[in-house]
mmCIF file of C-alpha atoms and ligand atoms in Angstrom:
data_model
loop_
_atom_site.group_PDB
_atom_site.id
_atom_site.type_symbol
_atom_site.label_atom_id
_atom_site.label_comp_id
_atom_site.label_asym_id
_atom_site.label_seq_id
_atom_site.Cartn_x
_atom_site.Cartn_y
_atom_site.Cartn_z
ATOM 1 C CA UNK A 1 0.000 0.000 0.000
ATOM 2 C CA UNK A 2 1.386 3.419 -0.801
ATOM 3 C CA UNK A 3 1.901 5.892 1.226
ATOM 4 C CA UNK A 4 1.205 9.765 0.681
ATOM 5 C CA UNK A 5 2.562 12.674 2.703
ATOM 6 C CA UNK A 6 -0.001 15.206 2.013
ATOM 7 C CA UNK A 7 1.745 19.076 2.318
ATOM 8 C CA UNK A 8 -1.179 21.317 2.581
ATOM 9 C CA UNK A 9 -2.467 24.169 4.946
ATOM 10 C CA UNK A 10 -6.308 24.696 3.283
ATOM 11 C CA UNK A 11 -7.816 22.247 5.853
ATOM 12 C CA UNK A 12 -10.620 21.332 3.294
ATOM 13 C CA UNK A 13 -8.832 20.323 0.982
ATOM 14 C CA UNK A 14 -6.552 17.977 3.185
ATOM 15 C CA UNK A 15 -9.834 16.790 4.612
ATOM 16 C CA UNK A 16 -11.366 15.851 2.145
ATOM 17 C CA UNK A 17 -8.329 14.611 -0.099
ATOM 18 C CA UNK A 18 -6.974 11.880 2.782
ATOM 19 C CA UNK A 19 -10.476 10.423 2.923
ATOM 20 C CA UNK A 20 -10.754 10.074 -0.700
ATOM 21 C CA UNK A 21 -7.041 8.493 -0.766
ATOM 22 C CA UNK A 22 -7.790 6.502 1.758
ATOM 23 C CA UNK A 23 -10.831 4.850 -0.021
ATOM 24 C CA UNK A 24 -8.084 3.973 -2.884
ATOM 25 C CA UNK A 25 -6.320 2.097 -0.984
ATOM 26 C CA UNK A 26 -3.673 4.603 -0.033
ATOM 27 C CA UNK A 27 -2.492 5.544 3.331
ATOM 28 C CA UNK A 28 -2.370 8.819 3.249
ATOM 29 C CA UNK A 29 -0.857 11.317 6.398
ATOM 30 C CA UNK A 30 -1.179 15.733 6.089
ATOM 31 C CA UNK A 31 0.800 18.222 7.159
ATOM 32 C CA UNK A 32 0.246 21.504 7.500
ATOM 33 C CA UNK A 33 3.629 23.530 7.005
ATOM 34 C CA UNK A 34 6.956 23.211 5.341
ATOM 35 C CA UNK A 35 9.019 22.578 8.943
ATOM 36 C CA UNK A 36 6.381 19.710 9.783
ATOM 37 C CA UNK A 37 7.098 18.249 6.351
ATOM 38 C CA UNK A 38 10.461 18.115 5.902
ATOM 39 C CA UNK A 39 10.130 16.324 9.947
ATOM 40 C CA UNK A 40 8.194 13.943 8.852
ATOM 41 C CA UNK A 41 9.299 13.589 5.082
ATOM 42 C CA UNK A 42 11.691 10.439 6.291
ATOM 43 C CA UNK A 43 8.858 7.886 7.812
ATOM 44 C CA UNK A 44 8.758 6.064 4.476
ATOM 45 C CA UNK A 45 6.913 7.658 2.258
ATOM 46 C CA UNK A 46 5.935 6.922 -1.446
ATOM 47 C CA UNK A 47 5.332 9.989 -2.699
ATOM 48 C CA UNK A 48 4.767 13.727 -1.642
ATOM 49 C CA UNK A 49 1.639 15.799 -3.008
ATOM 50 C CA UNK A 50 3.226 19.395 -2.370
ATOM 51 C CA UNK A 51 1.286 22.713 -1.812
ATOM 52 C CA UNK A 52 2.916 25.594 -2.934
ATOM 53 C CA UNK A 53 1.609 28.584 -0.582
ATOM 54 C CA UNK A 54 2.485 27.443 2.957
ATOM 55 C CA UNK A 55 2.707 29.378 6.178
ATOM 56 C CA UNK A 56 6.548 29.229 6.623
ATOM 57 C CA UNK A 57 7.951 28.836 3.304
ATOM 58 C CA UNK A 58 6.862 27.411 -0.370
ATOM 59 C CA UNK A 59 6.500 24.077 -1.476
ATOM 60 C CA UNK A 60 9.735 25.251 -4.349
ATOM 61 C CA UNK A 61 12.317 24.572 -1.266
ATOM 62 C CA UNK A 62 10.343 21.623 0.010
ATOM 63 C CA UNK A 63 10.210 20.070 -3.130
ATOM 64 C CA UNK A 64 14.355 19.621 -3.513
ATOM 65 C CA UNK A 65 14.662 18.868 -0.283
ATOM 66 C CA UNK A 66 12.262 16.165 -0.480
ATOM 67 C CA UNK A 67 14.373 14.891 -3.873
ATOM 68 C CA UNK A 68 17.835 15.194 -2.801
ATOM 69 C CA UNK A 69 17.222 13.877 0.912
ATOM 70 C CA UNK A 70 14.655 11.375 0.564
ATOM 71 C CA UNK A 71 14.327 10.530 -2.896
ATOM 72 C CA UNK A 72 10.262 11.202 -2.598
ATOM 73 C CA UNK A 73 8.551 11.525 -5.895
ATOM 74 C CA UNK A 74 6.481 15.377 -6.007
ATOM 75 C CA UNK A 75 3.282 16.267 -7.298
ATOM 76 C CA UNK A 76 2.653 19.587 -7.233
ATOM 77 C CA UNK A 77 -0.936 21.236 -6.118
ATOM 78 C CA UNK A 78 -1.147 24.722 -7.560
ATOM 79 C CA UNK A 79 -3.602 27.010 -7.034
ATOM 80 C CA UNK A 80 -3.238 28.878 -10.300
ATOM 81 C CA UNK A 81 -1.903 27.271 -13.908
ATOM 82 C CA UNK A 82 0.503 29.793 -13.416
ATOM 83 C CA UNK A 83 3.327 28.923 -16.078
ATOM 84 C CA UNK A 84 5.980 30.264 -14.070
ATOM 85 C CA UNK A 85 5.700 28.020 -11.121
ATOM 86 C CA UNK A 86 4.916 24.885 -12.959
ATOM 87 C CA UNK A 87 8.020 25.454 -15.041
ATOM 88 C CA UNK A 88 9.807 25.683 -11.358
ATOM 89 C CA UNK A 89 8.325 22.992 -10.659
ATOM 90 C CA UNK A 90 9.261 20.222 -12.935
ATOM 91 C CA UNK A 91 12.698 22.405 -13.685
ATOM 92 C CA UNK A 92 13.560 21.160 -9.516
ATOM 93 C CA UNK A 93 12.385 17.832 -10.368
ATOM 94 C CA UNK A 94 8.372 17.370 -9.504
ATOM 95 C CA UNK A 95 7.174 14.338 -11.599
ATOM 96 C CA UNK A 96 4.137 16.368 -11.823
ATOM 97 C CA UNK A 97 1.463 19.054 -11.336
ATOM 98 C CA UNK A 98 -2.321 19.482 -10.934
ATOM 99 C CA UNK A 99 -4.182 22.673 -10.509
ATOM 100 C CA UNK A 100 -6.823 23.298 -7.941
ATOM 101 C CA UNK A 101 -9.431 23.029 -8.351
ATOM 102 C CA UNK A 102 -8.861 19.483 -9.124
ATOM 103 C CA UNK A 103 -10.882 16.427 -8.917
ATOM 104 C CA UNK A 104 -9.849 13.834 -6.765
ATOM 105 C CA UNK A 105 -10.422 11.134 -9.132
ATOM 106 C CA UNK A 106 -7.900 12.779 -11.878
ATOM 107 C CA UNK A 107 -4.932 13.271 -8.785
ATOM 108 C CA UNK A 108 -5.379 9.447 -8.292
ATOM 109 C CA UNK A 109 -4.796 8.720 -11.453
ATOM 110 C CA UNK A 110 -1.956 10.926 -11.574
ATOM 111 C CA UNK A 111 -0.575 9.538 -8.468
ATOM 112 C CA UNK A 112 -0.995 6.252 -9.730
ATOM 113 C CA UNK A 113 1.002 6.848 -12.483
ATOM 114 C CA UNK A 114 3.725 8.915 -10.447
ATOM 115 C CA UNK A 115 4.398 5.854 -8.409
ATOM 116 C CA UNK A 116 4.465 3.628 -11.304
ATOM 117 C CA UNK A 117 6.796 5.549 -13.183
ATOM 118 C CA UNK A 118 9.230 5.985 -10.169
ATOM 119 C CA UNK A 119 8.802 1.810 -9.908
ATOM 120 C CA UNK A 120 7.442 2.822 -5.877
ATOM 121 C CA UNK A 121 4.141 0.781 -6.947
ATOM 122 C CA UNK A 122 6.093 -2.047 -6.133
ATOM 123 C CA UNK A 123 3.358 -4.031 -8.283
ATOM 124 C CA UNK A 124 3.831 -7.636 -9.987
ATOM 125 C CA UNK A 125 1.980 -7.707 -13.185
ATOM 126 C CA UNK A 126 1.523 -11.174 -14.081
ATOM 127 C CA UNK A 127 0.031 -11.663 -17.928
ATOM 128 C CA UNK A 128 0.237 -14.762 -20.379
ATOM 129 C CA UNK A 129 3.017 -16.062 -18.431
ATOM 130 C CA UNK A 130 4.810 -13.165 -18.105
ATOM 131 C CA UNK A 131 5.895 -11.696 -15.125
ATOM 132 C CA UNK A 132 7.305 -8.403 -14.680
ATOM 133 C CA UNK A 133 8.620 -6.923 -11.082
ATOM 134 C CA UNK A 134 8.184 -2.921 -11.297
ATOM 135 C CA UNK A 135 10.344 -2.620 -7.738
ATOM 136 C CA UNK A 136 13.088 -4.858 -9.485
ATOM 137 C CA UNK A 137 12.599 -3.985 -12.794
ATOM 138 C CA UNK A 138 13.059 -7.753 -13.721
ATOM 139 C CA UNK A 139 11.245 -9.644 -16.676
ATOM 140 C CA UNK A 140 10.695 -13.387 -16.138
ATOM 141 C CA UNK A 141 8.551 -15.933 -18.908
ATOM 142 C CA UNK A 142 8.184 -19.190 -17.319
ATOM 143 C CA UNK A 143 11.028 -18.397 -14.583
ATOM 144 C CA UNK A 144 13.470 -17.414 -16.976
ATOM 145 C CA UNK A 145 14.801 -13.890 -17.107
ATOM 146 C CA UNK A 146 14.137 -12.160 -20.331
ATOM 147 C CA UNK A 147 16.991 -9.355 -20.705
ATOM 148 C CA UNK A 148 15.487 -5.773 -21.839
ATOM 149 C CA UNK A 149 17.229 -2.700 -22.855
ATOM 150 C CA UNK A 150 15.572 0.171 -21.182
ATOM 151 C CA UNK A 151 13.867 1.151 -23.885
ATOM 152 C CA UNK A 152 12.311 -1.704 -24.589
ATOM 153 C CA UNK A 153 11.222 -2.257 -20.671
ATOM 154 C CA UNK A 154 10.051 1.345 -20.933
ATOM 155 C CA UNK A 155 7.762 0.046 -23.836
ATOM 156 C CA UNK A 156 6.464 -2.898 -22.201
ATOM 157 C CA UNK A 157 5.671 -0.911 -18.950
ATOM 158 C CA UNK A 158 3.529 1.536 -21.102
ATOM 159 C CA UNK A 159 1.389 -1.168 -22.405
ATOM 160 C CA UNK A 160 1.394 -2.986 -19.251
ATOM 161 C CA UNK A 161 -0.013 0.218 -17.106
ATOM 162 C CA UNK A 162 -2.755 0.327 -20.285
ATOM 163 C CA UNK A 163 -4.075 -2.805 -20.054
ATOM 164 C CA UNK A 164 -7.073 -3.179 -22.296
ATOM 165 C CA UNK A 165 -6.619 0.375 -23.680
ATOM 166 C CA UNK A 166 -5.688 0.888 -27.664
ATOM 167 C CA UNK A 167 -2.594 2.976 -28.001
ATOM 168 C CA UNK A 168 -2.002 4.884 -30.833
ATOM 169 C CA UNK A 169 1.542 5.146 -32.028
ATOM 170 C CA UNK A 170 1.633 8.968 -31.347
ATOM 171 C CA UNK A 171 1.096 8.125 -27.630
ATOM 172 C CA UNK A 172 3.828 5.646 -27.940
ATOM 173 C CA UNK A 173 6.165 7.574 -29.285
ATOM 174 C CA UNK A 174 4.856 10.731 -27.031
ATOM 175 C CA UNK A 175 5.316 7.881 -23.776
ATOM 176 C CA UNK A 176 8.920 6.799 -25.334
ATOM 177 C CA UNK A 177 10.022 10.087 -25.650
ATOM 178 C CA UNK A 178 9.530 10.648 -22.177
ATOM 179 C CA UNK A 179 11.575 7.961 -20.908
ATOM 180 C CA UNK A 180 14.834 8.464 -23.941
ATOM 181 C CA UNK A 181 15.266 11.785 -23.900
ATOM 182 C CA UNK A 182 15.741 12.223 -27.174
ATOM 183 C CA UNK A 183 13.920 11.425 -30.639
ATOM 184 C CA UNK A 184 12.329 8.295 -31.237
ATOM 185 C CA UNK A 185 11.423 8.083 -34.929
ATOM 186 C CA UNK A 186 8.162 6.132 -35.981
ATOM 187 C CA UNK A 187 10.579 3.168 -37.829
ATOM 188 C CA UNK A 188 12.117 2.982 -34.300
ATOM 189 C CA UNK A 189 9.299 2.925 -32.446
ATOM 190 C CA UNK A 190 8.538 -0.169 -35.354
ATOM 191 C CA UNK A 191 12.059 -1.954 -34.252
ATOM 192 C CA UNK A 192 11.454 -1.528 -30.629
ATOM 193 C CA UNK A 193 8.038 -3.060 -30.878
ATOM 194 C CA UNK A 194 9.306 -6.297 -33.165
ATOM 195 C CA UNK A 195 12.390 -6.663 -30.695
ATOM 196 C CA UNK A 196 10.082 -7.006 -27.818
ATOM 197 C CA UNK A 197 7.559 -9.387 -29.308
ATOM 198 C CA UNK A 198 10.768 -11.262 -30.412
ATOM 199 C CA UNK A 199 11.772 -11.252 -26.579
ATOM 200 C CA UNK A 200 8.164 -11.676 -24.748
ATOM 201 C CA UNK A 201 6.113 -13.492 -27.190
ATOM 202 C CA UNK A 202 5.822 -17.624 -27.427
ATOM 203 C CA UNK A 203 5.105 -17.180 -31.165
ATOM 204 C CA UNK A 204 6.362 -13.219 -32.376
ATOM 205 C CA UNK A 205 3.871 -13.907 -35.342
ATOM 206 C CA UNK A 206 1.312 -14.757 -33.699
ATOM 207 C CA UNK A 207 1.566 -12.150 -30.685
ATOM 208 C CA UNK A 208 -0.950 -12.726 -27.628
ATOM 209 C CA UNK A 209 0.379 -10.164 -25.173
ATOM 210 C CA UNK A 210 0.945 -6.923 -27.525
ATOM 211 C CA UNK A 211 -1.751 -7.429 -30.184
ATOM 212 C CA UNK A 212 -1.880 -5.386 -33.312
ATOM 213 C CA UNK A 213 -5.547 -3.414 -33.281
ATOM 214 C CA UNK A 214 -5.431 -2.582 -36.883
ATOM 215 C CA UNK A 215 -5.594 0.891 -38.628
ATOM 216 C CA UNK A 216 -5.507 2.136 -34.927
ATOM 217 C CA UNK A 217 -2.819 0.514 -32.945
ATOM 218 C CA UNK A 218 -1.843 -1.808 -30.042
ATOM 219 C CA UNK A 219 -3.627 -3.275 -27.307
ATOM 220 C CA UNK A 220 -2.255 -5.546 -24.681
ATOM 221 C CA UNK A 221 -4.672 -7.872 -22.259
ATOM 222 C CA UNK A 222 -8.633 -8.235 -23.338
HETATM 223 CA CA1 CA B 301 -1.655 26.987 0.680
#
């Protein structure tokens, strides 16, 4: 179960956030100030959702602290889409932002993602034999290891997290880009997709885990 530090002072909004996190399946603790979360920041938390107006500081400073000391994932609440601070934001490292007014359903999602992304799900996803460990990043089919390059784990974890959702190749390539840094052209994106059905699939012509949805794109699971 993940765990959220909540940093917020509005007192409706932390009240009525940690009971909706809670009823995810999240455990989910507030705070109130930027002194009572950078105390608190170390009892093994998964990820931080960080205000940014506080009563003794802003959540800017809180947010690198919480990086560089305990290696805590950040979403950011704004109050405004204010371009300035969300470029601050992600430029000290947030994984990512939502702007009040937000609803709660949307953060979760976002959170879900957050702590996929920064392998703190700590999830087993077990399909058509294969196995993959997000905490260890470690493929298995039928107990044996199947070596990925990043790229191509990168891949598989996108269509793994969409389960039963078509993906066009412009969200592929929009997800791969993401995670490389630099530009992944559509015949790569056709490469990286035939190397890992080569790796993961029983039969790479006959593909049961990353099936081709035609004219539209992939799907993996029913
Ligand atoms: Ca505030």
């Amino acid at each position: 179960m993940a765990k959220i530090l909540i940093v917020e002072d509005d007192r409706s909004i932390v009240t009525n956030l940690t009971e909706f996190l809670k009823g995810e399946g999240f455990e989910a603790e507030a705070v109130g100030s930027v002194s009572d979360a950078l105390y608190r920041a170390g009892e093994g938390f998964d990820l931080a959702l960080l205000d940014i107006g506080l009563p003794d500081g802003n959540g800017f400073s809180v947010c690198s602290e919480l990086k560089s000391r305990f290696d805590l994932p950040v979403i950011f609440l704004t109050a405004s889409s204010d371009e300035f601070s969300v470029v601050t934001g992600l430029e000290l490292g947030a994984e990512d932002y939502i702007a009040k007014p937000f609803r709660p359903r949307e953060l979760v999602s976002r959170i879900r993602s957050v702590l996929r992304r920064t392998g703190k799900a700590g999830s087993v996803i077990e399909l058509e034999g294969l196995r993959v460990d997000t905490e260890k990043a470690l493929v298995t089919k039928g107990g044996r290891e199947i070596p990925l390059s990043a790229l191509e784990y990168k891949l598989l974890l996108v269509f793994l997290n969409n389960r039963g959702l078509v993906l066009s190749r412009a969200k592929l390539l929009e997800e791969i880009w993401d995670a490389a840094g630099d530009f992944v052209n559509d015949n790569t994106l056709t490469v990286y997709i035939k190397r890992l059905r080569d790796k993961i699939e029983d039969d790479p012509a006959e593909p049961r885990i990353i099936l081709t949805v035609r004219g539209l794109g992939y799907k993996v699971g029913p």
